[in-house]
mmCIF file of C-alpha atoms in Angstrom:
data_model
loop_
_atom_site.group_PDB
_atom_site.id
_atom_site.type_symbol
_atom_site.label_atom_id
_atom_site.label_comp_id
_atom_site.label_asym_id
_atom_site.label_seq_id
_atom_site.Cartn_x
_atom_site.Cartn_y
_atom_site.Cartn_z
ATOM 1 C CA MET A 17 242.696 -64.130 238.879
ATOM 2 C CA THR A 18 242.989 -60.413 239.479
ATOM 3 C CA ASP A 19 241.431 -59.798 242.543
ATOM 4 C CA PRO A 20 237.757 -57.477 241.936
ATOM 5 C CA GLY A 21 238.372 -55.059 244.504
ATOM 6 C CA GLU A 22 241.884 -54.140 243.416
ATOM 7 C CA ARG A 23 240.879 -53.833 239.223
ATOM 8 C CA LEU A 24 238.316 -51.543 240.389
ATOM 9 C CA ARG A 25 240.566 -49.612 242.708
ATOM 10 C CA SER A 26 243.111 -49.459 239.858
ATOM 11 C CA SER A 27 240.106 -48.363 237.203
ATOM 12 C CA LEU A 28 239.018 -45.773 239.438
ATOM 13 C CA ALA A 29 242.256 -44.413 239.976
ATOM 14 C CA ALA A 30 243.288 -44.314 236.678
ATOM 15 C CA ASP A 31 240.740 -41.569 235.765
ATOM 16 C CA LEU A 32 241.490 -39.381 238.707
ATOM 17 C CA PRO A 33 244.006 -36.510 238.838
ATOM 18 C CA PRO A 34 247.291 -37.913 241.461
ATOM 19 C CA PRO A 35 246.217 -36.072 244.646
ATOM 20 C CA VAL A 36 242.530 -37.435 244.439
ATOM 21 C CA ALA A 37 243.261 -41.162 243.428
ATOM 22 C CA GLU A 38 244.871 -41.632 246.414
ATOM 23 C CA PHE A 39 241.834 -43.722 248.824
ATOM 24 C CA ASP A 40 242.830 -43.878 252.032
ATOM 25 C CA SER A 41 239.522 -45.191 253.653
ATOM 26 C CA PRO A 42 237.031 -47.240 252.348
ATOM 27 C CA ILE A 43 234.131 -44.692 252.644
ATOM 28 C CA ALA A 44 236.468 -42.074 250.292
ATOM 29 C CA MET A 45 236.287 -44.981 247.667
ATOM 30 C CA GLU A 46 232.028 -45.572 248.028
ATOM 31 C CA ALA A 47 231.969 -41.846 247.502
ATOM 32 C CA MET A 48 234.210 -41.710 244.270
ATOM 33 C CA ARG A 49 232.321 -44.511 242.883
ATOM 34 C CA ALA A 50 228.758 -43.125 243.511
ATOM 35 C CA THR A 51 229.864 -39.823 242.047
ATOM 36 C CA ARG A 52 230.888 -41.600 238.937
ATOM 37 C CA VAL A 53 227.447 -43.696 238.810
ATOM 38 C CA LEU A 54 225.681 -40.544 239.650
ATOM 39 C CA HIS A 55 227.412 -37.821 237.134
ATOM 40 C CA ALA A 56 227.265 -40.634 234.746
ATOM 41 C CA GLY A 57 225.456 -37.667 232.057
ATOM 42 C CA ASP A 58 228.386 -35.404 232.681
ATOM 43 C CA GLN A 59 231.391 -38.425 231.654
ATOM 44 C CA ASP A 60 231.893 -39.669 228.015
ATOM 45 C CA PRO A 61 229.100 -41.660 227.127
ATOM 46 C CA PHE A 62 230.066 -45.345 226.171
ATOM 47 C CA PRO A 63 230.430 -46.161 221.948
ATOM 48 C CA ALA A 64 227.795 -46.959 220.284
ATOM 49 C CA PRO A 65 227.789 -50.262 218.705
ATOM 50 C CA GLY A 66 228.364 -50.964 214.639
ATOM 51 C CA ARG A 67 224.863 -52.322 214.596
ATOM 52 C CA ILE A 68 221.723 -52.767 216.767
ATOM 53 C CA ARG A 69 222.762 -55.264 219.546
ATOM 54 C CA VAL A 70 219.978 -58.310 220.000
ATOM 55 C CA VAL A 71 221.398 -59.815 223.315
ATOM 56 C CA THR A 72 219.509 -62.894 224.533
ATOM 57 C CA ILE A 73 220.526 -63.439 228.323
ATOM 58 C CA ALA A 74 219.795 -66.870 229.057
ATOM 59 C CA ASN A 75 220.932 -70.315 231.024
ATOM 60 C CA GLN A 76 217.826 -72.664 231.971
ATOM 61 C CA LYS A 77 219.037 -72.843 235.703
ATOM 62 C CA GLY A 78 217.902 -70.335 238.129
ATOM 63 C CA GLY A 79 219.436 -68.369 240.420
ATOM 64 C CA VAL A 80 222.666 -67.327 238.844
ATOM 65 C CA GLY A 81 221.907 -63.805 237.535
ATOM 66 C CA LYS A 82 220.045 -63.649 234.575
ATOM 67 C CA THR A 83 217.682 -61.218 235.596
ATOM 68 C CA THR A 84 219.579 -58.805 237.803
ATOM 69 C CA SER A 85 222.217 -58.665 234.635
ATOM 70 C CA THR A 86 219.610 -57.775 232.125
ATOM 71 C CA VAL A 87 218.352 -54.774 234.692
ATOM 72 C CA ASN A 88 221.764 -53.625 235.588
ATOM 73 C CA LEU A 89 223.494 -53.489 232.467
ATOM 74 C CA GLY A 90 220.592 -52.480 230.727
ATOM 75 C CA VAL A 91 220.803 -49.321 233.455
ATOM 76 C CA ALA A 92 224.276 -48.767 232.961
ATOM 77 C CA LEU A 93 224.313 -48.742 229.174
ATOM 78 C CA SER A 94 221.804 -46.370 229.920
ATOM 79 C CA LEU A 95 222.866 -44.048 232.313
ATOM 80 C CA PHE A 96 225.936 -43.474 230.229
ATOM 81 C CA GLY A 97 224.032 -42.185 226.772
ATOM 82 C CA LEU A 98 223.280 -45.675 224.837
ATOM 83 C CA ARG A 99 219.076 -46.302 224.063
ATOM 84 C CA VAL A 100 218.297 -49.685 225.193
ATOM 85 C CA LEU A 101 215.414 -51.813 225.146
ATOM 86 C CA VAL A 102 214.912 -54.771 227.635
ATOM 87 C CA ILE A 103 212.444 -57.512 227.242
ATOM 88 C CA ASP A 104 211.326 -59.071 230.549
ATOM 89 C CA LEU A 105 210.381 -62.951 228.945
ATOM 90 C CA ASP A 106 210.035 -64.103 231.945
ATOM 91 C CA PRO A 107 206.618 -65.200 233.711
ATOM 92 C CA GLN A 108 207.888 -64.016 237.152
ATOM 93 C CA GLY A 109 208.077 -60.349 235.804
ATOM 94 C CA ASN A 110 211.043 -59.471 238.231
ATOM 95 C CA ALA A 111 212.876 -57.496 235.411
ATOM 96 C CA SER A 112 210.043 -55.606 235.471
ATOM 97 C CA THR A 113 209.886 -54.897 239.021
ATOM 98 C CA ALA A 114 213.392 -53.888 238.979
ATOM 99 C CA LEU A 115 212.869 -51.378 236.734
ATOM 100 C CA GLY A 116 209.654 -49.756 238.154
ATOM 101 C CA VAL A 117 207.288 -51.007 235.603
ATOM 102 C CA ASP A 118 203.775 -52.235 236.500
ATOM 103 C CA HIS A 119 202.982 -55.632 234.923
ATOM 104 C CA VAL A 120 200.090 -56.652 236.790
ATOM 105 C CA VAL A 121 197.679 -58.764 234.843
ATOM 106 C CA GLY A 122 195.809 -56.236 232.523
ATOM 107 C CA THR A 123 198.743 -54.618 231.771
ATOM 108 C CA PRO A 124 199.944 -54.164 227.981
ATOM 109 C CA SER A 125 202.739 -57.010 227.848
ATOM 110 C CA ILE A 126 205.059 -58.890 225.478
ATOM 111 C CA TYR A 127 202.131 -61.694 225.724
ATOM 112 C CA ASP A 128 199.838 -59.301 223.519
ATOM 113 C CA ALA A 129 202.805 -59.228 221.177
ATOM 114 C CA LEU A 130 203.576 -63.022 221.217
ATOM 115 C CA VAL A 131 200.252 -64.309 221.429
ATOM 116 C CA GLY A 132 197.660 -61.279 220.450
ATOM 117 C CA GLU A 133 198.281 -58.848 217.744
ATOM 118 C CA SER A 134 200.107 -55.825 219.683
ATOM 119 C CA THR A 135 202.858 -54.681 218.535
ATOM 120 C CA LEU A 136 205.844 -53.628 220.231
ATOM 121 C CA ALA A 137 205.485 -50.025 220.358
ATOM 122 C CA GLU A 138 201.884 -50.673 221.819
ATOM 123 C CA VAL A 139 203.258 -52.487 224.837
ATOM 124 C CA THR A 140 206.838 -50.725 225.736
ATOM 125 C CA HIS A 141 206.694 -49.031 228.726
ATOM 126 C CA PRO A 142 209.159 -46.161 229.745
ATOM 127 C CA THR A 143 211.143 -46.737 232.859
ATOM 128 C CA THR A 144 212.166 -45.598 236.294
ATOM 129 C CA ALA A 145 215.811 -45.515 235.909
ATOM 130 C CA SER A 146 216.568 -43.195 232.496
ATOM 131 C CA PRO A 147 214.918 -41.799 229.727
ATOM 132 C CA ASN A 148 217.293 -43.834 227.673
ATOM 133 C CA LEU A 149 215.806 -47.086 229.006
ATOM 134 C CA ARG A 150 212.444 -48.394 227.860
ATOM 135 C CA CYS A 151 210.854 -51.897 228.994
ATOM 136 C CA VAL A 152 208.454 -54.603 227.099
ATOM 137 C CA PRO A 153 207.327 -55.915 230.537
ATOM 138 C CA ALA A 154 206.067 -59.674 231.242
ATOM 139 C CA THR A 155 202.683 -60.115 232.914
ATOM 140 C CA ILE A 156 201.649 -63.852 234.653
ATOM 141 C CA ASP A 157 199.828 -64.323 231.388
ATOM 142 C CA LEU A 158 202.562 -65.204 229.898
ATOM 143 C CA ALA A 159 202.689 -68.431 231.940
ATOM 144 C CA GLY A 160 200.398 -70.070 229.407
ATOM 145 C CA ALA A 161 201.814 -68.746 226.350
ATOM 146 C CA GLU A 162 203.762 -71.621 225.518
ATOM 147 C CA ILE A 163 200.567 -73.735 225.137
ATOM 148 C CA GLU A 164 198.717 -71.201 223.366
ATOM 149 C CA LEU A 165 201.873 -71.173 220.767
ATOM 150 C CA VAL A 166 201.791 -74.900 220.036
ATOM 151 C CA SER A 167 199.466 -74.439 216.951
ATOM 152 C CA VAL A 168 200.590 -71.171 215.674
ATOM 153 C CA VAL A 169 202.412 -71.075 212.222
ATOM 154 C CA ALA A 170 206.329 -70.249 212.674
ATOM 155 C CA ARG A 171 206.168 -69.963 216.898
ATOM 156 C CA GLU A 172 209.355 -70.102 217.139
ATOM 157 C CA HIS A 173 209.814 -66.856 214.912
ATOM 158 C CA ARG A 174 206.942 -64.904 216.773
ATOM 159 C CA LEU A 175 209.579 -62.397 218.762
ATOM 160 C CA ARG A 176 212.094 -61.815 216.529
ATOM 161 C CA ARG A 177 209.454 -60.399 213.680
ATOM 162 C CA ALA A 178 207.781 -58.308 216.649
ATOM 163 C CA ILE A 179 211.282 -57.442 217.313
ATOM 164 C CA GLU A 180 211.668 -56.691 213.848
ATOM 165 C CA ALA A 181 208.509 -54.616 212.573
ATOM 166 C CA HIS A 182 209.386 -52.691 215.693
ATOM 167 C CA LEU A 183 213.094 -51.483 214.967
ATOM 168 C CA HIS A 184 211.898 -50.582 211.367
ATOM 169 C CA ALA A 185 208.869 -48.842 212.027
ATOM 170 C CA LEU A 186 211.305 -46.167 214.324
ATOM 171 C CA PRO A 187 213.057 -43.116 213.398
ATOM 172 C CA ALA A 188 216.944 -44.232 213.033
ATOM 173 C CA GLU A 189 217.618 -41.789 215.378
ATOM 174 C CA GLU A 190 215.082 -43.487 218.469
ATOM 175 C CA ARG A 191 216.137 -46.901 217.441
ATOM 176 C CA PRO A 192 218.225 -48.911 220.426
ATOM 177 C CA HIS A 193 221.526 -49.675 220.409
ATOM 178 C CA TYR A 194 220.734 -52.700 222.669
ATOM 179 C CA VAL A 195 218.088 -54.507 222.882
ATOM 180 C CA LEU A 196 218.345 -56.749 226.045
ATOM 181 C CA ILE A 197 216.187 -59.972 226.282
ATOM 182 C CA ASP A 198 216.117 -61.511 229.356
ATOM 183 C CA CYS A 199 214.831 -65.461 229.358
ATOM 184 C CA PRO A 200 213.069 -67.875 231.541
ATOM 185 C CA PRO A 201 215.098 -70.168 233.873
ATOM 186 C CA SER A 202 214.126 -73.188 231.285
ATOM 187 C CA LEU A 203 214.969 -74.510 227.531
ATOM 188 C CA GLY A 204 210.995 -73.803 226.598
ATOM 189 C CA LEU A 205 209.312 -71.940 223.921
ATOM 190 C CA LEU A 206 209.738 -68.632 225.256
ATOM 191 C CA THR A 207 213.863 -68.897 225.673
ATOM 192 C CA LEU A 208 213.506 -70.797 222.149
ATOM 193 C CA ASN A 209 211.685 -67.478 221.087
ATOM 194 C CA ALA A 210 214.432 -65.533 222.468
ATOM 195 C CA LEU A 211 217.151 -67.419 221.035
ATOM 196 C CA VAL A 212 215.619 -67.162 217.676
ATOM 197 C CA ALA A 213 215.575 -63.569 217.601
ATOM 198 C CA GLY A 214 218.978 -62.816 219.125
ATOM 199 C CA ASP A 215 221.936 -62.054 217.228
ATOM 200 C CA GLU A 216 223.696 -62.956 220.442
ATOM 201 C CA VAL A 217 223.933 -64.987 223.889
ATOM 202 C CA LEU A 218 225.406 -63.445 227.070
ATOM 203 C CA ILE A 219 225.484 -66.588 229.674
ATOM 204 C CA PRO A 220 225.594 -65.382 233.048
ATOM 205 C CA ILE A 221 227.436 -67.913 235.144
ATOM 206 C CA GLN A 222 227.510 -68.208 238.861
ATOM 207 C CA CYS A 223 230.969 -68.900 240.565
ATOM 208 C CA GLU A 224 229.972 -72.421 241.854
ATOM 209 C CA TYR A 225 229.754 -75.893 240.643
ATOM 210 C CA TYR A 226 226.705 -76.509 239.926
ATOM 211 C CA ALA A 227 226.409 -73.493 237.616
ATOM 212 C CA LEU A 228 228.633 -75.249 235.330
ATOM 213 C CA GLU A 229 226.533 -78.832 235.135
ATOM 214 C CA GLY A 230 223.681 -77.545 232.649
ATOM 215 C CA LEU A 231 225.822 -75.508 230.426
ATOM 216 C CA GLY A 232 226.216 -78.202 227.827
ATOM 217 C CA GLN A 233 222.778 -78.505 227.547
ATOM 218 C CA LEU A 234 222.144 -74.460 226.798
ATOM 219 C CA LEU A 235 225.375 -74.558 224.465
ATOM 220 C CA SER A 236 223.767 -78.016 222.575
ATOM 221 C CA ASN A 237 220.849 -75.769 221.822
ATOM 222 C CA ILE A 238 222.053 -72.844 220.732
ATOM 223 C CA GLU A 239 223.942 -75.364 218.351
ATOM 224 C CA LEU A 240 220.519 -76.390 217.570
ATOM 225 C CA VAL A 241 218.831 -73.166 216.731
ATOM 226 C CA ARG A 242 222.047 -72.108 215.087
ATOM 227 C CA ALA A 243 221.689 -75.199 212.780
ATOM 228 C CA HIS A 244 218.057 -75.221 211.791
ATOM 229 C CA LEU A 245 216.081 -71.320 212.926
ATOM 230 C CA ASN A 246 218.805 -68.824 213.126
ATOM 231 C CA PRO A 247 222.227 -69.097 211.517
ATOM 232 C CA GLY A 248 223.173 -65.403 213.209
ATOM 233 C CA ILE A 249 222.819 -66.504 216.779
ATOM 234 C CA SER A 250 226.441 -67.126 218.807
ATOM 235 C CA VAL A 251 227.482 -66.999 222.344
ATOM 236 C CA SER A 252 229.589 -63.596 222.334
ATOM 237 C CA THR A 253 229.506 -63.001 226.338
ATOM 238 C CA ILE A 254 230.328 -64.939 229.426
ATOM 239 C CA LEU A 255 230.006 -62.712 232.583
ATOM 240 C CA LEU A 256 231.054 -64.388 236.035
ATOM 241 C CA THR A 257 228.456 -63.365 238.562
ATOM 242 C CA MET A 258 228.165 -64.026 242.542
ATOM 243 C CA TYR A 259 232.006 -63.783 243.048
ATOM 244 C CA ASP A 260 233.065 -64.496 246.346
ATOM 245 C CA GLY A 261 236.997 -63.871 246.357
ATOM 246 C CA ARG A 262 236.882 -65.238 250.446
ATOM 247 C CA THR A 263 236.566 -68.965 248.179
ATOM 248 C CA LYS A 264 238.718 -70.957 246.606
ATOM 249 C CA LEU A 265 235.729 -72.681 244.711
ATOM 250 C CA ALA A 266 234.910 -69.005 242.751
ATOM 251 C CA ASP A 267 238.301 -68.894 241.676
ATOM 252 C CA GLN A 268 238.398 -72.620 240.285
ATOM 253 C CA VAL A 269 235.076 -72.324 238.999
ATOM 254 C CA ALA A 270 236.187 -69.200 237.197
ATOM 255 C CA ASP A 271 239.572 -69.944 236.007
ATOM 256 C CA GLU A 272 237.746 -73.120 234.387
ATOM 257 C CA VAL A 273 235.335 -70.671 232.535
ATOM 258 C CA ARG A 274 237.932 -68.370 231.306
ATOM 259 C CA ASN A 275 240.162 -71.183 230.254
ATOM 260 C CA HIS A 276 237.244 -72.808 228.542
ATOM 261 C CA PHE A 277 235.740 -70.128 226.902
ATOM 262 C CA GLY A 278 238.601 -67.389 226.410
ATOM 263 C CA GLU A 279 238.189 -64.094 225.497
ATOM 264 C CA LEU A 280 234.569 -65.119 225.346
ATOM 265 C CA VAL A 281 234.505 -64.227 229.447
ATOM 266 C CA LEU A 282 234.063 -60.382 230.265
ATOM 267 C CA SER A 283 237.072 -59.356 232.835
ATOM 268 C CA SER A 284 234.760 -57.591 234.797
ATOM 269 C CA VAL A 285 233.398 -60.150 237.517
ATOM 270 C CA ILE A 286 230.702 -59.327 239.740
ATOM 271 C CA PRO A 287 230.910 -60.080 243.132
ATOM 272 C CA ARG A 288 228.601 -61.165 245.896
ATOM 273 C CA ASN A 289 227.042 -57.945 247.217
ATOM 274 C CA VAL A 290 223.901 -57.440 249.312
ATOM 275 C CA ARG A 291 222.796 -54.643 247.827
ATOM 276 C CA VAL A 292 222.397 -56.292 244.537
ATOM 277 C CA SER A 293 220.007 -58.297 246.036
ATOM 278 C CA GLU A 294 217.862 -55.372 248.026
ATOM 279 C CA ALA A 295 217.799 -53.241 245.306
ATOM 280 C CA PRO A 296 214.419 -54.610 243.229
ATOM 281 C CA GLY A 297 212.784 -54.618 246.644
ATOM 282 C CA TYR A 298 212.689 -50.757 246.055
ATOM 283 C CA GLY A 299 211.860 -51.049 242.255
ATOM 284 C CA GLN A 300 215.196 -50.055 241.489
ATOM 285 C CA SER A 301 218.400 -51.322 239.966
ATOM 286 C CA VAL A 302 221.572 -51.572 242.434
ATOM 287 C CA LEU A 303 223.195 -48.335 240.182
ATOM 288 C CA THR A 304 220.122 -46.291 241.564
ATOM 289 C CA TYR A 305 219.476 -47.864 244.635
ATOM 290 C CA ASP A 306 223.060 -47.781 246.027
ATOM 291 C CA PRO A 307 225.703 -46.240 242.824
ATOM 292 C CA GLY A 308 228.566 -46.377 245.696
ATOM 293 C CA SER A 309 228.370 -50.318 246.165
ATOM 294 C CA ARG A 310 230.814 -52.677 244.561
ATOM 295 C CA GLY A 311 227.900 -54.167 242.924
ATOM 296 C CA SER A 312 227.305 -50.779 240.885
ATOM 297 C CA THR A 313 230.652 -50.012 239.854
ATOM 298 C CA SER A 314 231.285 -53.707 238.616
ATOM 299 C CA TYR A 315 228.281 -53.549 237.039
ATOM 300 C CA VAL A 316 229.314 -50.446 235.070
ATOM 301 C CA GLU A 317 232.613 -51.902 234.061
ATOM 302 C CA ALA A 318 231.016 -55.000 232.959
ATOM 303 C CA ALA A 319 228.609 -52.657 230.640
ATOM 304 C CA ARG A 320 231.842 -50.728 229.631
ATOM 305 C CA GLU A 321 233.485 -53.978 228.536
ATOM 306 C CA LEU A 322 230.295 -54.984 226.784
ATOM 307 C CA ALA A 323 230.007 -51.341 225.070
ATOM 308 C CA VAL A 324 233.521 -51.406 223.644
ATOM 309 C CA ARG A 325 233.355 -54.694 221.992
ATOM 310 C CA GLY A 326 230.143 -53.502 220.291
ATOM 311 C CA ALA A 327 231.884 -50.726 218.825
ATOM 312 C CA GLU A 328 233.827 -53.040 217.180
ATOM 313 C CA LEU A 329 231.456 -54.996 215.227
ATOM 314 C CA GLY A 330 230.122 -54.006 211.634
ATOM 315 C CA PRO A 331 228.281 -51.278 210.303
ATOM 316 C CA LEU A 332 224.663 -51.111 211.023
ATOM 317 C CA VAL A 333 222.445 -52.724 208.684
ATOM 318 C CA PRO A 334 219.225 -51.178 207.415
ATOM 319 C CA VAL A 335 216.345 -52.825 209.382
ATOM 320 C CA GLN A 336 214.205 -54.616 206.768
ATOM 321 C CA PRO A 337 210.326 -55.358 207.724
ATOM 322 C CA ALA A 338 209.283 -59.100 209.121
ATOM 323 C CA PRO A 339 208.992 -61.449 206.559
ATOM 324 C CA ALA A 340 205.757 -63.335 205.331
ATOM 325 C CA ALA A 341 205.327 -66.314 208.188
ATOM 326 C CA ALA A 342 206.731 -69.480 206.583
ATOM 327 C CA PRO A 343 204.159 -72.743 206.527
ATOM 328 C CA PRO A 344 204.291 -75.208 209.323
ATOM 329 C CA THR A 345 206.892 -77.558 207.499
ATOM 330 C CA ALA A 346 209.408 -74.548 207.726
ATOM 331 C CA ALA A 347 210.084 -75.055 211.505
ATOM 332 C CA PRO A 348 211.793 -78.170 212.663
ATOM 333 C CA PRO A 349 209.838 -79.710 215.940
ATOM 334 C CA LEU A 350 209.929 -78.124 218.936
ATOM 335 C CA ASN A 351 211.022 -81.283 221.651
ATOM 336 C CA ALA A 352 214.120 -81.750 218.920
ATOM 337 C CA LEU A 353 215.459 -78.135 220.123
ATOM 338 C CA VAL A 354 214.224 -78.096 223.558
ATOM 339 C CA LEU A 355 215.299 -81.727 224.570
ATOM 340 C CA GLY A 356 218.209 -82.188 222.392
ATOM 341 C CA GLN A 357 217.361 -84.365 220.020
ATOM 342 C CA SER A 358 218.365 -84.469 216.579
ATOM 343 C CA VAL A 359 215.964 -83.518 213.811
ATOM 344 C CA ALA A 360 217.281 -85.489 211.189
ATOM 345 C CA THR A 361 214.866 -88.222 213.093
ATOM 346 C CA HIS A 362 212.207 -86.189 211.543
ATOM 347 C CA PRO A 363 212.902 -86.189 207.779
ATOM 348 C CA GLN A 364 209.137 -84.872 206.800
ATOM 349 C CA GLU A 365 209.311 -81.555 208.906
ATOM 350 C CA ASN A 366 212.743 -80.914 207.083
ATOM 351 C CA SER A 367 211.023 -81.620 203.564
#
């Protein structure tokens, strides 16, 4: 596997004239990385996708970089010219914190759109990172949403219908190119809503053995969702995070993931970098907190790769208004999706 630092050096050098492309010190290299991020608006923008991409960032294991990846990919895409909407679906509200969006109790949030009657437009807030990036925050109220939604008709489709209605109401020139949904570390009803709402799944995988153990359960649940709730969902992207080049284990995990998932795995790898962990404490992404860090540039390269792949998608499909609510019998039992049981054992729900 190519060392991320060497790949980054080659990428930076390729964009510079020969006299400047020679990095004679780590400080010079860091300064050049910071310049590219700070002056993103002066560079060629990332290519727009062929259609609006609704990407669910999911992995039921905690601490693998879901929120960090959601925030930093969103910021990178927005700094390089694309419109992005981040939906924080984790009751902890970490994505909201990193984007500088208030999420105290009482703040209009995704809870009001899922459980209440608010539209996404009413709960969407600007962020401090970029005028192209907006966020739907999560408050602690969201922790009780799974219980409150149990008796709601078509509960698994609440987020999808909210997104469809929001996109349909926006003028074409204001619709986001990317909708990124940050999931909680579980396979409950909130994650299920995110999987039903998304067209693609991006799975961050920490370069450690434990990160692989729960992957099978997640893929099984995605297959159940595709079979019974959202035929269009698919795993489109795998992002390797917390790569530590000093250990053989990181290389072994990365190689195993690449051998299994092939081209789904981004060539860009996110290294372990203390700046990535420090940034949320200042209400920022790593791109705005320390644009010259390796973590910042790695996320820029990952976002660039994500954007290039998106440009190859089909043309934009006109957004239709959300359909009328389906009768309760149309939704398979929640336990069958969350626990991995077969819905075939409940014929009365599928009749």
